[in-house]
Amino acid sequence: MKASTLYSLATLAASVSAKDQGTYAVLRFNNAAGQFSTEGRMDPIVSPGSISTHSHGVMGGSNFGVKIEGDQLLDSTCTNAKIRNDKSNYWVPNLWFQSPINGTFKKVPLFYMNVYYFFDATSDKITAFPPGLKIQNGNVTRRTPPATGGLQLDPSKGEIQAVQWTCPTKDNGIARYPAGSDGTKAGLQDPSNRGSGAGFPVVNCDGYASPLRQDIHMPSCYNPKAGLDDYKNNMAFPTPTSGGKSDCPKGWIHVPHLFYEVYYDTLKFQNDWDVDGQHQPFVLSNGDRTGYSSHADFVSGWDTKTLQKIIDGCNAGFVGMDTCPEIPGGLNTDKCQIPSVHPDPTGEWLAQLPGNNPVSGWGK
C-alpha cells in the first residue's frame, strides 16, 4: 500500500538515535459508560472475513470490521481515542459472570480502559507503527498455568509471561490467590506484587475506582520481512542489553511497547457470589475460567507523523497523552460508537456464551 511504502522509506532514512531513559504516555478513550466502541464476535486479525469463535470488546477507529486491509483505518470517520490522529483499533475478549446458582452468564460491563505507550530505554530508534501493522499477544487456548505468576518479558529467559490480572482491594493485605497454589486449581500469585498474578483472583476486587483489571503487554520489535499481516511471526519482545536498555534483533524495527490496562465493573456482582478463597465466578468470552488465556489485539491506524512526535517529545506519563504539547491534529472528544457486524445476544442472562464456548479450566 502507498502508506506502507512511505513508512518504509521514512524508516530507512531515519537516523539511529539511542534512548537512554524510558518515557511513557497513557492513551485514554472517550467511551460511553460501561461500553467499548463495539462488541461482538469479530476478530480481523485471527478470523479475517469471518465470524470469530468468541466475543471481543473493541476501542478506536470507525473502520473496524471483520476484515482490516492495509491502511484502511486511516480513513475512519471517527475514533474514541483522545488523540484525533489515532484511528487504531485495540481489542480484548470481554468478561462474563457465571451465576453460581444456575450457571447462566451475564456480561461484565467495561469500567474503563487505558493503553500505556512505553518508549523504553534502548540503543535503537523507536519508530511509529506502520499503518496496518497487526499485533496479537496471548494464547487463547491456554488453560494451564505459566511458569510464574509474575511478569517475564525477557526472551533470553525462556517463555514470555506478558499477561496478568490485577486486583486492587480496600485491604491491601488480603491474599488474592490461595496460599501455595500451583496454578492447577486456582491462579498464581506474582511473587513481587501482592496485588497481581496469573489467572483470576479469588476475592472481590474492591479498590477505590479500581475493580478487576486485565493487564497485557505487547511485543515491540517488528520484523518487516514477515510483514504487516503475519501476526504469528512479525513481532517479538526486545532483549535486555546493558545500562537498563532493551534492543531489537538486527534488521527489526523498534516500535512503542503497548500495555493494555482494562478494568471491568466486577463490583456489580460482589453480592452475587460467596468468597471462599478458593474459587471465583468470572469467565472470559472464550470459555476460560482460569484467566490464563487473556489476550489482546492491535491494528495501527496512527498518523505516523503524529505518533513520532509523541515518541520523540512527550513524557506525559500517567497524566495522559492528551496533555502532550502541540499534538498534530489535536484532541478528540467523540465517543465513536461502531455498529457491530456480529453482535452478542441482547438478553441480560444467557444460557451459553456467544459462540457456544464451553467453560473449561481448573479441572472442570
CSV table of C-alpha atoms in Angstrom, one decimal:
chain,number,residue,atom,x,y,z
A,1,MET,CA,0.0,0.0,0.0
A,2,LYS,CA,1.1,3.6,-0.6
A,3,ALA,CA,1.2,4.4,3.2
A,4,SER,CA,3.3,1.3,3.9
A,5,THR,CA,5.8,2.3,1.1
A,6,LEU,CA,6.1,5.8,2.5
A,7,TYR,CA,6.6,4.3,6.0
A,8,SER,CA,9.4,2.0,4.8
A,9,LEU,CA,11.2,4.9,3.1
A,10,ALA,CA,10.9,7.0,6.2
A,11,THR,CA,12.3,4.2,8.4
A,12,LEU,CA,15.3,3.7,6.1
A,13,ALA,CA,16.0,7.4,6.2
A,14,ALA,CA,15.7,7.8,9.9
A,15,SER,CA,18.9,8.2,11.8
A,16,VAL,CA,19.5,5.8,14.7
A,17,SER,CA,19.4,7.6,18.0
A,18,ALA,CA,19.7,5.9,21.4
A,19,LYS,CA,17.1,6.4,24.1
A,20,ASP,CA,19.0,6.4,27.3
A,21,GLN,CA,16.0,6.7,29.6
A,22,GLY,CA,12.5,5.2,29.2
A,23,THR,CA,9.5,7.6,28.9
A,24,TYR,CA,5.8,6.9,28.5
A,25,ALA,CA,2.4,8.4,28.0
A,26,VAL,CA,-1.1,6.9,28.7
A,27,LEU,CA,-3.7,6.9,25.9
A,28,ARG,CA,-7.3,7.2,27.2
A,29,PHE,CA,-10.6,6.8,25.5
A,30,ASN,CA,-14.0,8.6,25.4
A,31,ASN,CA,-16.1,5.5,25.8
A,32,ALA,CA,-19.8,5.6,26.7
A,33,ALA,CA,-20.3,4.4,30.3
A,34,GLY,CA,-19.9,0.6,30.6
A,35,GLN,CA,-19.2,0.2,26.9
A,36,PHE,CA,-16.5,-0.4,24.4
A,37,SER,CA,-16.8,1.3,20.9
A,38,THR,CA,-18.2,-2.0,19.7
A,39,GLU,CA,-18.6,-5.6,20.9
A,40,GLY,CA,-19.2,-8.9,19.3
A,41,ARG,CA,-17.7,-11.9,17.5
A,42,MET,CA,-15.3,-10.0,15.3
A,43,ASP,CA,-11.5,-10.5,15.1
A,44,PRO,CA,-10.0,-9.2,11.8
A,45,ILE,CA,-6.5,-10.5,12.8
A,46,VAL,CA,-7.2,-14.1,13.8
A,47,SER,CA,-10.5,-14.6,11.9
A,48,PRO,CA,-10.4,-12.1,8.9
A,49,GLY,CA,-13.6,-12.0,6.9
A,50,SER,CA,-15.5,-14.5,9.1
A,51,ILE,CA,-17.2,-14.7,12.5
A,52,SER,CA,-14.9,-15.1,15.4
A,53,THR,CA,-15.1,-18.0,17.8
A,54,HIS,CA,-15.7,-15.7,20.8
A,55,SER,CA,-16.7,-12.1,21.6
A,56,HIS,CA,-14.4,-9.1,22.0
A,57,GLY,CA,-14.7,-5.5,23.2
A,58,VAL,CA,-13.1,-3.0,20.8
A,59,MET,CA,-11.9,0.6,21.0
A,60,GLY,CA,-10.7,3.0,18.4
A,61,GLY,CA,-11.4,3.9,14.8
A,62,SER,CA,-14.7,3.5,13.0
A,63,ASN,CA,-13.3,1.5,10.1
A,64,PHE,CA,-13.1,-1.6,12.3
A,65,GLY,CA,-14.7,-4.6,10.8
A,66,VAL,CA,-14.4,-8.4,10.2
A,67,LYS,CA,-11.5,-7.6,7.8
A,68,ILE,CA,-8.9,-4.8,8.0
A,69,GLU,CA,-6.6,-4.4,5.0
A,70,GLY,CA,-3.6,-2.2,4.6
A,71,ASP,CA,-4.1,1.4,5.8
A,72,GLN,CA,-7.9,1.4,5.8
A,73,LEU,CA,-8.1,2.5,9.4
A,74,LEU,CA,-6.6,5.9,8.4
A,75,ASP,CA,-9.9,6.6,6.6
A,76,SER,CA,-12.0,6.1,9.7
A,77,THR,CA,-14.5,9.0,10.1
A,78,CYS,CA,-14.2,8.9,13.9
A,79,THR,CA,-12.3,7.4,16.8
A,80,ASN,CA,-12.9,7.3,20.6
A,81,ALA,CA,-9.1,7.7,21.3
A,82,LYS,CA,-8.4,11.1,22.9
A,83,ILE,CA,-5.8,11.8,20.2
A,84,ARG,CA,-7.7,12.6,17.0
A,85,ASN,CA,-5.0,11.2,14.7
A,86,ASP,CA,-5.1,7.8,16.4
A,87,LYS,CA,-7.6,5.7,14.4
A,88,SER,CA,-6.1,2.4,15.5
A,89,ASN,CA,-8.2,-0.5,16.9
A,90,TYR,CA,-7.5,-2.1,20.3
A,91,TRP,CA,-9.5,-5.2,21.4
A,92,VAL,CA,-9.7,-7.8,24.1
A,93,PRO,CA,-12.0,-10.7,25.0
A,94,ASN,CA,-14.9,-9.5,27.1
A,95,LEU,CA,-15.6,-10.8,30.6
A,96,TRP,CA,-18.7,-12.7,31.8
A,97,PHE,CA,-20.1,-13.5,35.3
A,98,GLN,CA,-21.3,-17.1,35.6
A,99,SER,CA,-24.1,-17.5,38.1
A,100,PRO,CA,-23.2,-19.9,40.9
A,101,ILE,CA,-26.9,-20.7,41.2
A,102,ASN,CA,-27.9,-21.8,37.7
A,103,GLY,CA,-24.7,-21.5,35.5
A,104,THR,CA,-26.1,-18.7,33.3
A,105,PHE,CA,-23.9,-15.8,32.1
A,106,LYS,CA,-24.1,-12.1,32.3
A,107,LYS,CA,-21.7,-9.7,30.6
A,108,VAL,CA,-19.5,-7.7,32.9
A,109,PRO,CA,-19.6,-4.0,31.8
A,110,LEU,CA,-16.3,-2.2,31.0
A,111,PHE,CA,-15.3,0.2,33.7
A,112,TYR,CA,-12.6,1.9,31.7
A,113,MET,CA,-9.6,1.1,29.5
A,114,ASN,CA,-6.1,2.7,29.2
A,115,VAL,CA,-3.3,1.9,26.8
A,116,TYR,CA,0.2,2.8,28.0
A,117,TYR,CA,2.6,3.8,25.3
A,118,PHE,CA,6.1,2.9,26.7
A,119,PHE,CA,9.1,4.3,24.9
A,120,ASP,CA,11.6,2.1,26.6
A,121,ALA,CA,15.3,2.8,27.0
A,122,THR,CA,17.1,1.3,24.0
A,123,SER,CA,20.1,1.7,21.7
A,124,ASP,CA,17.6,1.5,18.8
A,125,LYS,CA,15.5,4.3,17.4
A,126,ILE,CA,11.8,3.9,18.4
A,127,THR,CA,9.7,4.4,15.3
A,128,ALA,CA,6.0,4.9,14.8
A,129,PHE,CA,3.9,1.9,13.9
A,130,PRO,CA,3.4,1.5,10.1
A,131,PRO,CA,-0.3,1.8,9.2
A,132,GLY,CA,-2.0,-1.6,9.2
A,133,LEU,CA,0.5,-3.3,11.4
A,134,LYS,CA,-1.3,-6.2,13.2
A,135,ILE,CA,-0.1,-7.3,16.7
A,136,GLN,CA,-1.6,-10.1,18.8
A,137,ASN,CA,-0.4,-11.4,22.1
A,138,GLY,CA,-1.6,-14.1,24.5
A,139,ASN,CA,-2.7,-17.7,23.9
A,140,VAL,CA,-6.5,-18.1,23.5
A,141,THR,CA,-6.4,-21.8,24.1
A,142,ARG,CA,-4.3,-21.8,27.3
A,143,ARG,CA,-5.8,-23.3,30.4
A,144,THR,CA,-2.5,-24.4,32.1
A,145,PRO,CA,-0.5,-22.2,34.4
A,146,PRO,CA,2.6,-20.3,33.3
A,147,ALA,CA,5.9,-20.8,34.9
A,148,THR,CA,5.4,-17.8,37.2
A,149,GLY,CA,2.6,-15.5,38.4
A,150,GLY,CA,5.0,-12.6,37.7
A,151,LEU,CA,5.8,-10.9,34.5
A,152,GLN,CA,8.6,-12.3,32.3
A,153,LEU,CA,9.3,-10.2,29.2
A,154,ASP,CA,12.9,-11.3,28.6
A,155,PRO,CA,13.1,-13.7,25.6
A,156,SER,CA,16.5,-14.9,26.7
A,157,LYS,CA,15.0,-16.3,29.8
A,158,GLY,CA,12.5,-18.7,28.2
A,159,GLU,CA,8.7,-18.5,27.9
A,160,ILE,CA,7.3,-15.0,27.9
A,161,GLN,CA,4.7,-14.3,30.5
A,162,ALA,CA,3.1,-11.0,29.5
A,163,VAL,CA,-0.5,-11.3,30.8
A,164,GLN,CA,-1.7,-10.8,34.3
A,165,TRP,CA,-4.8,-9.9,36.4
A,166,THR,CA,-4.6,-7.1,39.0
A,167,CYS,CA,-6.9,-7.0,41.9
A,168,PRO,CA,-7.0,-3.7,43.9
A,169,THR,CA,-8.6,-4.1,47.3
A,170,LYS,CA,-9.5,-1.9,50.2
A,171,ASP,CA,-7.5,-4.2,52.4
A,172,ASN,CA,-4.2,-4.4,50.6
A,173,GLY,CA,-3.1,-7.2,52.9
A,174,ILE,CA,-5.7,-9.7,51.7
A,175,ALA,CA,-4.5,-12.7,49.7
A,176,ARG,CA,-5.7,-12.5,46.1
A,177,TYR,CA,-4.7,-16.2,45.5
A,178,PRO,CA,-4.8,-19.3,47.7
A,179,ALA,CA,-1.6,-19.8,49.7
A,180,GLY,CA,0.7,-22.3,48.0
A,181,SER,CA,-1.4,-22.5,44.8
A,182,ASP,CA,0.5,-24.3,41.9
A,183,GLY,CA,-1.9,-22.9,39.3
A,184,THR,CA,-3.7,-26.1,38.6
A,185,LYS,CA,-6.9,-25.3,40.6
A,186,ALA,CA,-6.5,-21.5,41.2
A,187,GLY,CA,-4.3,-18.7,40.0
A,188,LEU,CA,-0.6,-17.9,40.8
A,189,GLN,CA,0.5,-15.0,43.0
A,190,ASP,CA,3.0,-12.6,41.5
A,191,PRO,CA,6.0,-13.1,43.8
A,192,SER,CA,6.9,-9.4,43.7
A,193,ASN,CA,3.4,-7.8,43.6
A,194,ARG,CA,0.8,-8.9,46.1
A,195,GLY,CA,-2.0,-7.2,44.0
A,196,SER,CA,-1.3,-9.2,40.8
A,197,GLY,CA,-0.9,-12.6,39.4
A,198,ALA,CA,-1.6,-15.1,36.6
A,199,GLY,CA,-5.2,-16.2,36.4
A,200,PHE,CA,-8.3,-14.8,38.1
A,201,PRO,CA,-8.0,-13.8,41.7
A,202,VAL,CA,-10.4,-15.4,44.3
A,203,VAL,CA,-11.5,-12.3,46.1
A,204,ASN,CA,-13.7,-9.2,45.4
A,205,CYS,CA,-11.5,-6.5,43.8
A,206,ASP,CA,-13.0,-3.5,45.7
A,207,GLY,CA,-10.2,-0.9,45.5
A,208,TYR,CA,-11.4,2.7,45.1
A,209,ALA,CA,-12.3,3.2,41.4
A,210,SER,CA,-10.3,0.1,40.6
A,211,PRO,CA,-12.1,-3.2,40.2
A,212,LEU,CA,-10.7,-6.3,38.5
A,213,ARG,CA,-8.1,-5.4,35.9
A,214,GLN,CA,-6.8,-7.3,32.8
A,215,ASP,CA,-3.1,-6.5,32.0
A,216,ILE,CA,-1.5,-7.3,28.7
A,217,HIS,CA,2.0,-6.3,27.5
A,218,MET,CA,2.5,-6.3,23.7
A,219,PRO,CA,5.8,-7.0,21.9
A,220,SER,CA,7.7,-4.0,20.5
A,221,CYS,CA,10.1,-5.4,17.8
A,222,TYR,CA,8.6,-5.6,14.3
A,223,ASN,CA,10.1,-7.8,11.6
A,224,PRO,CA,9.4,-6.1,8.3
A,225,LYS,CA,10.4,-9.3,6.4
A,226,ALA,CA,7.4,-11.0,8.0
A,227,GLY,CA,5.1,-8.1,7.1
A,228,LEU,CA,2.2,-6.3,8.5
A,229,ASP,CA,-0.3,-9.2,8.5
A,230,ASP,CA,1.7,-12.2,9.7
A,231,TYR,CA,0.8,-11.7,13.4
A,232,LYS,CA,2.3,-15.1,14.4
A,233,ASN,CA,5.8,-14.1,13.2
A,234,ASN,CA,6.1,-10.4,12.8
A,235,MET,CA,6.6,-9.3,16.4
A,236,ALA,CA,8.9,-10.2,19.3
A,237,PHE,CA,9.9,-8.8,22.7
A,238,PRO,CA,13.3,-6.9,22.8
A,239,THR,CA,16.2,-8.4,24.7
A,240,PRO,CA,17.8,-6.6,27.6
A,241,THR,CA,21.3,-5.5,26.9
A,242,SER,CA,23.3,-3.2,29.2
A,243,GLY,CA,22.6,0.0,31.0
A,244,GLY,CA,18.9,-0.9,31.5
A,245,LYS,CA,18.3,-0.9,27.8
A,246,SER,CA,16.5,-3.4,25.6
A,247,ASP,CA,17.1,-3.8,21.9
A,248,CYS,CA,15.5,-5.5,18.9
A,249,PRO,CA,17.2,-8.0,16.6
A,250,LYS,CA,19.3,-6.6,13.8
A,251,GLY,CA,17.0,-5.6,10.9
A,252,TRP,CA,13.9,-5.4,13.0
A,253,ILE,CA,12.2,-2.1,13.8
A,254,HIS,CA,11.7,-0.9,17.4
A,255,VAL,CA,8.1,0.3,17.9
A,256,PRO,CA,6.3,1.5,21.0
A,257,HIS,CA,5.7,-1.0,23.8
A,258,LEU,CA,1.9,-1.1,24.4
A,259,PHE,CA,0.5,-2.1,27.7
A,260,TYR,CA,-3.3,-2.7,27.9
A,261,GLU,CA,-5.0,-1.9,31.2
A,262,VAL,CA,-8.7,-3.0,31.1
A,263,TYR,CA,-10.9,-2.5,34.2
A,264,TYR,CA,-14.1,-4.5,34.4
A,265,ASP,CA,-17.0,-3.4,36.6
A,266,THR,CA,-16.9,-6.6,38.7
A,267,LEU,CA,-18.2,-4.8,41.8
A,268,LYS,CA,-21.7,-5.0,40.3
A,269,PHE,CA,-21.5,-8.7,41.2
A,270,GLN,CA,-19.9,-8.6,44.6
A,271,ASN,CA,-23.0,-9.7,46.4
A,272,ASP,CA,-23.8,-12.5,43.9
A,273,TRP,CA,-21.1,-15.0,44.9
A,274,ASP,CA,-19.6,-16.3,48.1
A,275,VAL,CA,-15.9,-15.6,48.6
A,276,ASP,CA,-14.3,-18.8,49.9
A,277,GLY,CA,-10.7,-18.1,49.0
A,278,GLN,CA,-10.5,-20.9,46.5
A,279,HIS,CA,-13.0,-20.2,43.7
A,280,GLN,CA,-14.2,-17.3,41.6
A,281,PRO,CA,-17.1,-16.8,39.1
A,282,PHE,CA,-15.7,-14.9,36.2
A,283,VAL,CA,-15.1,-16.4,32.7
A,284,LEU,CA,-13.6,-15.0,29.6
A,285,SER,CA,-15.7,-15.0,26.4
A,286,ASN,CA,-13.7,-18.0,25.0
A,287,GLY,CA,-14.9,-20.1,27.9
A,288,ASP,CA,-11.8,-19.8,30.0
A,289,ARG,CA,-12.5,-19.8,33.8
A,290,THR,CA,-8.7,-19.6,34.6
A,291,GLY,CA,-7.9,-16.3,33.0
A,292,TYR,CA,-4.6,-17.8,31.7
A,293,SER,CA,-5.8,-17.2,28.1
A,294,SER,CA,-6.1,-13.4,28.4
A,295,HIS,CA,-5.0,-11.9,25.1
A,296,ALA,CA,-5.1,-8.6,23.2
A,297,ASP,CA,-5.0,-7.4,19.6
A,298,PHE,CA,-4.0,-4.2,17.9
A,299,VAL,CA,-4.1,-2.8,14.4
A,300,SER,CA,-2.4,0.5,13.8
A,301,GLY,CA,-4.3,3.4,12.4
A,302,TRP,CA,-1.9,6.1,13.6
A,303,ASP,CA,-0.9,9.1,11.5
A,304,THR,CA,2.8,8.3,11.7
A,305,LYS,CA,4.0,11.9,12.0
A,306,THR,CA,1.7,12.4,15.0
A,307,LEU,CA,2.9,9.3,16.8
A,308,GLN,CA,6.5,10.0,16.0
A,309,LYS,CA,6.2,13.5,17.5
A,310,ILE,CA,4.8,12.0,20.7
A,311,ILE,CA,7.5,9.3,20.8
A,312,ASP,CA,10.3,11.9,20.4
A,313,GLY,CA,9.0,14.7,22.5
A,314,CYS,CA,6.4,13.6,25.1
A,315,ASN,CA,6.9,12.1,28.6
A,316,ALA,CA,3.4,12.8,29.9
A,317,GLY,CA,3.3,9.6,32.0
A,318,PHE,CA,0.1,8.8,33.8
A,319,VAL,CA,-1.2,12.4,33.3
A,320,GLY,CA,-2.1,11.3,29.8
A,321,MET,CA,-1.0,11.5,26.2
A,322,ASP,CA,-3.7,14.1,25.7
A,323,THR,CA,-1.5,16.6,27.7
A,324,CYS,CA,1.4,16.3,25.2
A,325,PRO,CA,2.3,19.6,23.7
A,326,GLU,CA,1.4,20.6,20.1
A,327,ILE,CA,-0.1,17.3,19.0
A,328,PRO,CA,-0.7,17.3,15.3
A,329,GLY,CA,-4.5,17.1,14.6
A,330,GLY,CA,-5.3,18.0,18.2
A,331,LEU,CA,-7.6,16.2,20.7
A,332,ASN,CA,-10.8,14.3,20.3
A,333,THR,CA,-14.0,14.1,22.3
A,334,ASP,CA,-16.1,11.7,20.1
A,335,LYS,CA,-17.3,8.5,21.7
A,336,CYS,CA,-17.5,7.0,18.2
A,337,GLN,CA,-19.9,4.1,18.7
A,338,ILE,CA,-19.4,1.5,15.9
A,339,PRO,CA,-22.2,-0.8,14.7
A,340,SER,CA,-21.4,-4.5,15.4
A,341,VAL,CA,-21.3,-6.8,12.4
A,342,HIS,CA,-21.8,-9.9,14.7
A,343,PRO,CA,-23.3,-8.5,17.9
A,344,ASP,CA,-23.7,-10.5,21.1
A,345,PRO,CA,-27.2,-11.6,22.1
A,346,THR,CA,-29.1,-8.9,23.8
A,347,GLY,CA,-30.6,-10.9,26.7
A,348,GLU,CA,-29.4,-9.9,30.2
A,349,TRP,CA,-28.7,-13.5,31.1
A,350,LEU,CA,-27.5,-16.1,28.6
A,351,ALA,CA,-27.7,-19.9,28.8
A,352,GLN,CA,-24.5,-20.1,26.8
A,353,LEU,CA,-21.6,-17.8,25.9
A,354,PRO,CA,-21.7,-16.2,22.5
A,355,GLY,CA,-20.3,-18.9,20.1
A,356,ASN,CA,-21.5,-21.6,22.5
A,357,ASN,CA,-18.0,-21.8,24.0
A,358,PRO,CA,-17.9,-24.4,26.8
A,359,VAL,CA,-16.4,-23.4,30.1
A,360,SER,CA,-13.1,-25.1,30.8
A,361,GLY,CA,-10.1,-24.9,33.0
A,362,TRP,CA,-9.0,-25.8,36.6
A,363,GLY,CA,-10.2,-29.3,36.2
A,364,LYS,CA,-13.7,-28.6,35.0
